[in-house]
Short mmCIF file of C-alpha atoms (C1' of nucleotides) in Angstrom, two decimals:
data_model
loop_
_atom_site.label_atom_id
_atom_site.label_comp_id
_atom_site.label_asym_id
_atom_site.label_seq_id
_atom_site.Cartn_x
_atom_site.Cartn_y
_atom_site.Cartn_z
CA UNK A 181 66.91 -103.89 20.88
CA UNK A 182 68.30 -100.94 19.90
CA UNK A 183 71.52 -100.42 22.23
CA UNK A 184 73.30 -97.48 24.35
CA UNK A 185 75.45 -96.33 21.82
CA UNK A 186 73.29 -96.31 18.97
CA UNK A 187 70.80 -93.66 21.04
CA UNK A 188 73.93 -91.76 21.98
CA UNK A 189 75.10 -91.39 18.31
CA UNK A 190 71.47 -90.56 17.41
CA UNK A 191 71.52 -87.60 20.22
CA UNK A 192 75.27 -86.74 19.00
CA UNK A 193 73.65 -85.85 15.22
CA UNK A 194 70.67 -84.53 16.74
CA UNK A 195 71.52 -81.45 18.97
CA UNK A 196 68.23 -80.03 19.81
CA UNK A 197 68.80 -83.46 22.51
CA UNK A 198 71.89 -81.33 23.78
CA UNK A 199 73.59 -83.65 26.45
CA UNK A 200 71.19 -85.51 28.24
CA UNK A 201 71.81 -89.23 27.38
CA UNK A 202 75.23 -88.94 28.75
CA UNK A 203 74.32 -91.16 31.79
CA UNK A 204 73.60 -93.39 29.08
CA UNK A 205 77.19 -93.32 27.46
CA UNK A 206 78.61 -93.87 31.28
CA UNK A 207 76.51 -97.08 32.04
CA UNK A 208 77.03 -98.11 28.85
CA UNK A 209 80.54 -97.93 29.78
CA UNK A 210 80.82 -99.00 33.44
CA UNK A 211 79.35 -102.12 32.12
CA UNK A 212 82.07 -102.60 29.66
CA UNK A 213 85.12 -101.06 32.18
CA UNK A 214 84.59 -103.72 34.71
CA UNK A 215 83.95 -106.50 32.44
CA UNK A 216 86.44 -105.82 29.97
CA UNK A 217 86.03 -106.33 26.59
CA UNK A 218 83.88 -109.45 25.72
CA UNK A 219 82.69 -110.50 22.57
CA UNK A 220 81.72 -114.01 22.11
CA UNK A 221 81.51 -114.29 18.36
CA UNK A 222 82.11 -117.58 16.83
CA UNK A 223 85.56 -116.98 15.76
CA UNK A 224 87.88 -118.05 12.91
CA UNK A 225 90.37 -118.37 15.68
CA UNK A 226 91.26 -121.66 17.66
CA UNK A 227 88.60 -121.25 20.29
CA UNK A 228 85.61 -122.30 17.15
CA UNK A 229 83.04 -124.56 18.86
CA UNK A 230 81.89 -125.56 15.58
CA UNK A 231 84.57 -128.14 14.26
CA UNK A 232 83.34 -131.11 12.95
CA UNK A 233 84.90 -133.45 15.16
CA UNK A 234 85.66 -136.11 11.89
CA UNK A 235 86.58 -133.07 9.54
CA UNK A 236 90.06 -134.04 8.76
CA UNK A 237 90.85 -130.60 8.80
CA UNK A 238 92.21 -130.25 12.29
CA UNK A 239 91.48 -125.69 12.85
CA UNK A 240 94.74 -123.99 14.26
CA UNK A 241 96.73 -126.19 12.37
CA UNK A 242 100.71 -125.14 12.48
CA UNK A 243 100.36 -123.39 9.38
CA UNK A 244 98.15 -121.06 10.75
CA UNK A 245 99.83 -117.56 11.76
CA UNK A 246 100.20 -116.46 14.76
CA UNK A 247 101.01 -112.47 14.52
CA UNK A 248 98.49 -112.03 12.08
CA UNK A 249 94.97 -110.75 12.69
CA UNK A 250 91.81 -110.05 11.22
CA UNK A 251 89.57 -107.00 12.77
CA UNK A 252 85.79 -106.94 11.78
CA UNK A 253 83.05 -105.07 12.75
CA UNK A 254 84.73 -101.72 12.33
CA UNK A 255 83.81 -98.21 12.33
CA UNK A 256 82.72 -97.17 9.04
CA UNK A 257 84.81 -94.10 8.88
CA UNK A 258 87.93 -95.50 11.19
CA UNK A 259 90.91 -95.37 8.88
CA UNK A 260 93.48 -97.32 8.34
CA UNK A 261 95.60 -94.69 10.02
CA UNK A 262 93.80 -95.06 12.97
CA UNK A 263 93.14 -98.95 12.88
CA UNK A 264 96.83 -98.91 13.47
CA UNK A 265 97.38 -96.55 15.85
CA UNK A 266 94.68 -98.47 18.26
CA UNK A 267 96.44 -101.76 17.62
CA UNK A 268 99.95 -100.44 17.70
CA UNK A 269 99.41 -99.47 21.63
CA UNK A 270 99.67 -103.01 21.65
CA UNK A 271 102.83 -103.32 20.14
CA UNK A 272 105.01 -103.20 17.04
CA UNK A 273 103.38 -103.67 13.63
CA UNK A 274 104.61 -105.56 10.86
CA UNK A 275 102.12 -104.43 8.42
CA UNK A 276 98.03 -103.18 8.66
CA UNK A 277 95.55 -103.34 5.90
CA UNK A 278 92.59 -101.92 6.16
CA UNK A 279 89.79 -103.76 3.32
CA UNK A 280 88.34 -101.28 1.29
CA UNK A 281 85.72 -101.76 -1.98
CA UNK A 282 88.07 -101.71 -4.99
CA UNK A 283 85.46 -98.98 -7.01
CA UNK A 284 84.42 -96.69 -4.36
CA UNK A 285 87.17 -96.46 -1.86
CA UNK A 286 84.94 -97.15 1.26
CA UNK A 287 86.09 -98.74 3.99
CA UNK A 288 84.52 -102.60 4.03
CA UNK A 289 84.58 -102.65 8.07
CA UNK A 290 87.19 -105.01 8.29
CA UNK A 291 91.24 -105.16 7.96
CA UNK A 292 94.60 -107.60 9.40
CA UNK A 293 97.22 -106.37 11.59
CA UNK A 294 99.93 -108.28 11.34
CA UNK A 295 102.16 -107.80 14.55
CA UNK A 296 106.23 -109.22 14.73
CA UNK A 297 106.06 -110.43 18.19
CA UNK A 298 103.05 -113.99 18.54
CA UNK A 299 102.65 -113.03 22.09
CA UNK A 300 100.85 -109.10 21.01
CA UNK A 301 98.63 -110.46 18.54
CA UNK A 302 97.61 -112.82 21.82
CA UNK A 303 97.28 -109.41 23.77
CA UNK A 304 95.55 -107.66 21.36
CA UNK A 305 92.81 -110.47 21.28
CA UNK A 306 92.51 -110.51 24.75
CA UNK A 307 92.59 -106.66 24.78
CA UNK A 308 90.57 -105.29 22.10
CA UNK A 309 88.26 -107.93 21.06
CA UNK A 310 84.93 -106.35 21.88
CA UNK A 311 85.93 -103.23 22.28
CA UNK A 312 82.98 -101.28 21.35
CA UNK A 313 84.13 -98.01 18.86
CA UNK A 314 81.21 -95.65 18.26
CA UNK A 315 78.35 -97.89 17.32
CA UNK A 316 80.22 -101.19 16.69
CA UNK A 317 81.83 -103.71 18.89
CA UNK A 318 84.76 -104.98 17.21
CA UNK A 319 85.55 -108.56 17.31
CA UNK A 320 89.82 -109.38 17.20
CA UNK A 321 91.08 -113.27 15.62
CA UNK A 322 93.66 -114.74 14.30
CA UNK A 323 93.82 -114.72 10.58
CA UNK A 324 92.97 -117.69 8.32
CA UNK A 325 95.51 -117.63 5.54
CA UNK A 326 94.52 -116.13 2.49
CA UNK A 327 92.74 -118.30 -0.39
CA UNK A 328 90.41 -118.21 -2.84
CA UNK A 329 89.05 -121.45 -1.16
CA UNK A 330 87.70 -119.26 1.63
CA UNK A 331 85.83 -116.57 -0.72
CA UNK A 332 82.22 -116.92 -1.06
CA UNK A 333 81.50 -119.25 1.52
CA UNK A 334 78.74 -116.90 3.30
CA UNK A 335 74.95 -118.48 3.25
CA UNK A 336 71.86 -116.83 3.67
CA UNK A 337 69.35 -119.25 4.98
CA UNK A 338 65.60 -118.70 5.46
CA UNK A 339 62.36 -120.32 6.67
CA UNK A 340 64.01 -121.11 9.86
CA UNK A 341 61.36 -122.65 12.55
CA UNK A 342 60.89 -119.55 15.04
CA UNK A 343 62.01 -121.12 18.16
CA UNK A 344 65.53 -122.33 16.40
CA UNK A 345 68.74 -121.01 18.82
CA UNK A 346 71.74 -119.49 16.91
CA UNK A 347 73.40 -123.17 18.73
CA UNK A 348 70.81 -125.34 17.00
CA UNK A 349 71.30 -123.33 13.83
CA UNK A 350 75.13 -124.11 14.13
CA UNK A 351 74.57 -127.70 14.64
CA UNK A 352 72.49 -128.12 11.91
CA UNK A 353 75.02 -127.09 9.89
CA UNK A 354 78.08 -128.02 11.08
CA UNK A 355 78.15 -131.46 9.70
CA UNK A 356 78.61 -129.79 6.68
CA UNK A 357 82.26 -127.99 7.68
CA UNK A 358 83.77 -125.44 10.11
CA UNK A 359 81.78 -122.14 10.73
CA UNK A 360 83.58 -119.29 10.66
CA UNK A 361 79.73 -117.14 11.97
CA UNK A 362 76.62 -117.64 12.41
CA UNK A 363 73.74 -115.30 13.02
CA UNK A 364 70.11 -115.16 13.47
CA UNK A 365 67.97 -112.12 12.24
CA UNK A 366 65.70 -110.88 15.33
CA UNK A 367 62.53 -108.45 15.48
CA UNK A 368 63.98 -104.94 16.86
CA UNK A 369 61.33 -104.48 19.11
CA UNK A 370 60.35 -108.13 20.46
CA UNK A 371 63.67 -109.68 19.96
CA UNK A 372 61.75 -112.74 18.76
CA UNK A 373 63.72 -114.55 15.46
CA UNK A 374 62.87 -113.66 12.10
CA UNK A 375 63.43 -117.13 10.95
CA UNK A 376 66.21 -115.78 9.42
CA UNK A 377 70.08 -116.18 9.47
CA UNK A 378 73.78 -116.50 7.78
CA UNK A 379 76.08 -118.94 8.37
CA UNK A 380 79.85 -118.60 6.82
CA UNK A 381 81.86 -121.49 5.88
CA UNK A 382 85.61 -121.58 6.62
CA UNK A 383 85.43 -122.59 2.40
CA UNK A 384 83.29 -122.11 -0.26
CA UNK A 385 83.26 -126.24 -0.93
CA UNK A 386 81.77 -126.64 2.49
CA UNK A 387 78.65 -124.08 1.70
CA UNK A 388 78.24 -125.67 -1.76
CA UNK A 389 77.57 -129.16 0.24
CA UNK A 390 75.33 -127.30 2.60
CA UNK A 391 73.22 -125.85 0.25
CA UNK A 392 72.80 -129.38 -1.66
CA UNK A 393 71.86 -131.36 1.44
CA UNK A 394 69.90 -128.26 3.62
CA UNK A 395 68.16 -126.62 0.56
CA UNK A 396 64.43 -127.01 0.42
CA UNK A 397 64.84 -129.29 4.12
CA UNK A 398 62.86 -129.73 6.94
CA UNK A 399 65.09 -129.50 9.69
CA UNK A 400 64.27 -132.09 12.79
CA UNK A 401 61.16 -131.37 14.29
CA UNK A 402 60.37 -128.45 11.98
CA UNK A 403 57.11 -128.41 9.79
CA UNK A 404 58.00 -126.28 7.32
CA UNK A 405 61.42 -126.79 4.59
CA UNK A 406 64.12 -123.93 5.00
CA UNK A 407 65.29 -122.50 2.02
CA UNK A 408 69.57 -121.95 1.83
CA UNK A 409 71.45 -120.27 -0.78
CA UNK A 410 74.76 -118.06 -1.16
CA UNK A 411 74.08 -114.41 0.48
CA UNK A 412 74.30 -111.41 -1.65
CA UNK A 413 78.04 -109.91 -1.17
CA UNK A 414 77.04 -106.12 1.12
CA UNK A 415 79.67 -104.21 -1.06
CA UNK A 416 77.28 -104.31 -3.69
CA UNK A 417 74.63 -102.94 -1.82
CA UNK A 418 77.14 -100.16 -1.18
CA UNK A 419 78.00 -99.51 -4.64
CA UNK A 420 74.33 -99.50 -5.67
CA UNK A 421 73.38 -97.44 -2.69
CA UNK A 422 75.87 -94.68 -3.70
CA UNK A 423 74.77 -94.93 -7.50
CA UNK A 424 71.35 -93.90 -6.49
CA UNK A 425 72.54 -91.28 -3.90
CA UNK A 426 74.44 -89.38 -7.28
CA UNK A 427 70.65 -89.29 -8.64
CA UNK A 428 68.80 -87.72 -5.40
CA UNK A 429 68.28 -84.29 -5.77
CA UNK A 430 71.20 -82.70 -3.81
CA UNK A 431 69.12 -80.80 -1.10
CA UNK A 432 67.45 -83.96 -0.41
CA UNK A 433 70.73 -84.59 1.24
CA UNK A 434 70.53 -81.83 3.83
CA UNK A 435 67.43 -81.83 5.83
CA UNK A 436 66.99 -78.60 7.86
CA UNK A 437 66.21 -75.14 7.22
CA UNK A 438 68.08 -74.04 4.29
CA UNK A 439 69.20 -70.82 5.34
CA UNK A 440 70.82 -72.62 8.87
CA UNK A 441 72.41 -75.24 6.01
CA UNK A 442 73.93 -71.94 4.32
CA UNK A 443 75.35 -70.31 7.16
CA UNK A 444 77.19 -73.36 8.59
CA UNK A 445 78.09 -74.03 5.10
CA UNK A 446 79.85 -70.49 4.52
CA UNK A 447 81.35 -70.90 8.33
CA UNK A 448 82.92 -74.50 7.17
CA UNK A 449 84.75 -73.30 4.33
CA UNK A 450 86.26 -70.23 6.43
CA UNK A 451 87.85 -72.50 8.77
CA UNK A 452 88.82 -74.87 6.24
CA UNK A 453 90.58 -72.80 4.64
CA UNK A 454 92.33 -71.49 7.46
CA UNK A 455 92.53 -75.01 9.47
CA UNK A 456 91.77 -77.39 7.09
CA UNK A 457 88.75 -78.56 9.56
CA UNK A 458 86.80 -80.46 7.64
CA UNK A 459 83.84 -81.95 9.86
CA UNK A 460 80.61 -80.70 10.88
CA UNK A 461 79.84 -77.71 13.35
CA UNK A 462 77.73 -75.75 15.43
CA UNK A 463 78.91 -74.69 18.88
CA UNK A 464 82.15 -74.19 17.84
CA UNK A 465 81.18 -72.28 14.59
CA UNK A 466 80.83 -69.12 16.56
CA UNK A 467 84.29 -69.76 17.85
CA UNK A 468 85.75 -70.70 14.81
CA UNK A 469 84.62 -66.80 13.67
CA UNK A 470 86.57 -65.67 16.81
CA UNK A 471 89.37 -67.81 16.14
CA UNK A 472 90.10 -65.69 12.56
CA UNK A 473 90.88 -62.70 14.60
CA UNK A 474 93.78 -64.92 16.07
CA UNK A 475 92.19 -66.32 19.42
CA UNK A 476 93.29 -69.97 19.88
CA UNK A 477 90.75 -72.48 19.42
CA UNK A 478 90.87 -74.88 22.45
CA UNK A 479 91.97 -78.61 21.71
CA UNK A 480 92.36 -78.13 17.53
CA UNK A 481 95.10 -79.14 16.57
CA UNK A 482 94.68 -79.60 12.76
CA UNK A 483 94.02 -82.56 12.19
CA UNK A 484 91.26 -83.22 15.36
CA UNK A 485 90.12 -82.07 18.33
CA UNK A 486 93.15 -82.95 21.23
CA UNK A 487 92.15 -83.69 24.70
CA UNK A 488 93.79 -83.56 27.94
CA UNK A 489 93.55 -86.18 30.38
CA UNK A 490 94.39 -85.79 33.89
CA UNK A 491 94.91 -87.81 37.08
CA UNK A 492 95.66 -91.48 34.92
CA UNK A 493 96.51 -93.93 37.38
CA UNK A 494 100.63 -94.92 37.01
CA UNK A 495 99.75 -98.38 35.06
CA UNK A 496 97.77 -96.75 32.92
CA UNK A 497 97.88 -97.51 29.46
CA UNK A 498 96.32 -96.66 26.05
CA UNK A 499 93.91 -99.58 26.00
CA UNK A 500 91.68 -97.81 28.67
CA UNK A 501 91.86 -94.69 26.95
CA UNK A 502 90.43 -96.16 23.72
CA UNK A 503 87.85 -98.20 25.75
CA UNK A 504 86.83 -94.84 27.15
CA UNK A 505 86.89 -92.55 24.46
CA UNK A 506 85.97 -95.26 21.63
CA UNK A 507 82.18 -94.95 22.04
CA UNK A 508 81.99 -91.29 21.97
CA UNK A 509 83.05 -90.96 18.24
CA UNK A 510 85.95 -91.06 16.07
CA UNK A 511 89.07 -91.46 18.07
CA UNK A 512 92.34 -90.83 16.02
CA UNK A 513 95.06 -91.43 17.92
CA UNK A 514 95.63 -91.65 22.19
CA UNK A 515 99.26 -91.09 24.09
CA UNK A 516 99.60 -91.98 28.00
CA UNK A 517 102.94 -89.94 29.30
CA UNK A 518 105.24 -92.34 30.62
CA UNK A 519 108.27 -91.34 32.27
CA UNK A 520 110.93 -92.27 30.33
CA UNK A 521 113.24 -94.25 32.95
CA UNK A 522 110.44 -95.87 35.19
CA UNK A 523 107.68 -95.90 31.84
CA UNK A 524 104.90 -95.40 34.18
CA UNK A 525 102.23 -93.24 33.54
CA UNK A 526 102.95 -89.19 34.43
CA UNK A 527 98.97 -89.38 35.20
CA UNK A 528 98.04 -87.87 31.96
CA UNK A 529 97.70 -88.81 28.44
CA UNK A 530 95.79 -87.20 25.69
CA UNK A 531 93.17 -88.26 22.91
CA UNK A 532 92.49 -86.85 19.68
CA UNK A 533 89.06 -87.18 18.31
CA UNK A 534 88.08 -86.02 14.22
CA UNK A 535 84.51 -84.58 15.33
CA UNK A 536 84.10 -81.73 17.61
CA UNK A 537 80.71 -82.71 18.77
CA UNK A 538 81.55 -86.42 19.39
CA UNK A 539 84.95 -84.75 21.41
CA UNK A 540 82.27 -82.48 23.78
CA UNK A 541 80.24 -84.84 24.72
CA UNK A 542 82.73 -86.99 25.46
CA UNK A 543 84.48 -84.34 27.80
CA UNK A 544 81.34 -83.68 29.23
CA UNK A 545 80.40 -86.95 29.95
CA UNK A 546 83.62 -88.11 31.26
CA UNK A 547 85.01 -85.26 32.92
CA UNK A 548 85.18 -86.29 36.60
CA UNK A 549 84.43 -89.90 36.33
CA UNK A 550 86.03 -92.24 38.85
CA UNK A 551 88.36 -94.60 37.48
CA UNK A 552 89.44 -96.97 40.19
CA UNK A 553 90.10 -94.63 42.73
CA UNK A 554 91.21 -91.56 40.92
CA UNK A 555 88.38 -88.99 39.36
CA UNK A 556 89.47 -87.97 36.11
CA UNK A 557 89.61 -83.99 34.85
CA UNK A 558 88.98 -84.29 30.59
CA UNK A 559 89.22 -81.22 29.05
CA UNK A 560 90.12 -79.60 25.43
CA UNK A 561 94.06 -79.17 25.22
CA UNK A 562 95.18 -75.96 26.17
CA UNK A 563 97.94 -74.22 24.40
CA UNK A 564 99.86 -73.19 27.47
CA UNK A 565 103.04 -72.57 25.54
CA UNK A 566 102.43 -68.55 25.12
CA UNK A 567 101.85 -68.16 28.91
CA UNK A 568 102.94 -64.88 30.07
"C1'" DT B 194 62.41 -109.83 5.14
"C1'" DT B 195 70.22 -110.31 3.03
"C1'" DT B 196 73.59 -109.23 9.09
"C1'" DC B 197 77.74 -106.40 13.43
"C1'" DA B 198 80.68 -105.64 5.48
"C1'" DT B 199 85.95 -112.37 6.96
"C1'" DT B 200 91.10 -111.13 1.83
#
DNA sequence: TTTCATT
């Protein structure tokens, strides 16, 4: 099924929609608000259901670290700029890496954060794992220390009996080592399996033996063998997919009337040049005009659109302003004002987002919502500092 | 039929 935020980032690109799915956004996100993030992943972390109890491998062993995390699932455009700014309101950073593909640059959707204090990296777990950014849900676990043992240990299995759970799929194969994930493939529309799935080793050794004693299988009770083999590595796909993008015809890339394309083209580089905004626009293109003549444009503040947040309750924190914010788009960076002796929230904060339309429709949307017992007021960021 | 991109 396709879910919440993936219709809301569909009606974000498609503005004809205008604002209407924002009820959407907000029950997408009371739902996650009162539960709190959740996101029960099979993880590389201590919690694995998985182990093979006679593996003499015992998982969390004391080697393991315990400041250093890995992040998956993330944004493709989140930075590693902002990967650390949403995991430093946690607490101090040692070091942050976001994984990108060697050739082209782009981000791989995963990175480590490596905090100083044990007990932050616990937080951030409990804190950001399933925290749902734009239209992924990010899933937060301890780190398995680096190896080459642990490369290449993904497996792309096939032929899977219909009615076979993601737990059956898991048992099947755990005899063969520690799973690090496991996933079954389902129809969009029925949600019935495809009879496909991936399972990833904690080491490369442990898929090799799966493949040699699953391959060509029947599985118990199944009719039919399932076929298992080592799944093609997705930053190829990437590198492939942008080859063949460099030999589309270019205004293949821009659906849309072409004089429309122009125009916003034109209006683009004018305020690049004079703000260095680089995203897409259209309400605030007319604006942007204005804003030549030396009118202020509300909430830009050159490197994203900044956005005031009023009436944050005093223990407040910066958690709840990514779990708000998050969904809507491309969040940057987010500040609660504490006071400085009593470092409770001054009941505001501020959130800058890259994208102005994202950064509307997230004021819209969550301009007066209720937040325990306080209704917030969102707005751009006024400049208030050349009041009369 | 290759995922919500695990060094």
């Amino acid at each position: 099924t396709v879910s919440f935020m993936q219709k809301i980032n569909a009606a974000i690109l498609n503005k004809r929609k205008g604002f209407h799915l924002c009820h959407q956004v907000i029950a997408a996100m009371e739902t996650q608000l009162s539960n709190g993030p959740t996101c029960n992943n099979t993880s590389n972390g201590p919690s694995t259901i998985s182990n093979n109890c006679s593996s003499p491998v015992e998982s969390g062993s004391i080697e393991d670290s315990k400041t250093n995390l890995i992040v998956n699932y993330l944004p493709q455009n989140m930075t590693q700029e902002e990967l650390k700014s949403l995991f430093g309101s946690i607490g101090e950073i040692e070091s942050c890496k976001l994984v990108r593909d060697k050739i082209t640059g782009q981000s791989l959707g995963y990175g480590f954060v490596n905090y100083v204090d044990p007990k932050d990296a616990e937080k951030a777990i409990n804190t950001l794992n399933g925290l749902r950014l734009q239209t992924k849900t990010i899933k937060v676990s301890y780190a398995r220390p680096s190896s080459a043992s642990i490369r290449d240990a993904n497996l792309y299995v096939s032929g899977l009996p219909k009615t076979m759970t993601q737990k059956e799929l898991e048992q099947l194969f755990s005899q063969y080592g520690r799973i690090i994930t496991s996933r079954i493939l389902v129809d969009q529309v029925t949600g019935v399996s495809r009879g496909v799935g991936f399972i990833r080793f904690d080491r490369r050794v442990e898929a090799e033996e799966a493949i040699k004693g699953l391959n060509c299988q029947k599985p118990p009770g199944a009719t039919e063998p399932i076929t298992v083999k080592f799944a093609n590595n997705p930053s190829q796909k990437t590198s492939q997919a942008l080859l063949s993008q460099l030999y589309q015809s270019p205004n293949r890339r821009y659906p849309g009337p072409l004089a429309q394309q122009a125009q916003r083209f034109r209006l683009d580089n004018l305020l690049n040049m004079a703000y260095g905004v680089k995203s897409r626009f259209s309400p605030m293109a007319i604006d942007g005009v204005t804003s030549l003549a030396g009118i202020n444009i509300p909430g830009h503040a050159g490197t994203g659109w900044c956005i005031f947040v009023y009436n944050l309750a005093p223990d407040a924190d910066e958690s709840i302003l990514w779990q708000m914010f998050g969904p809507f788009g491309a969040v940057t960076n987010v500040k609660v004002i504490r006071d400085f002796n009593t470092n409770k929230c001054k009941g505001f904060g501020f959130v800058t987002m890259t994208n102005y339309d994202e950064a509307a429709v997230a004021i819209a949307s969550l301009n007066g919502y209720r937040l325990g017992d306080r209704v917030l007021q969102v707005s751009f960021k006024t400049n208030k500092t050349h009041k009369a």
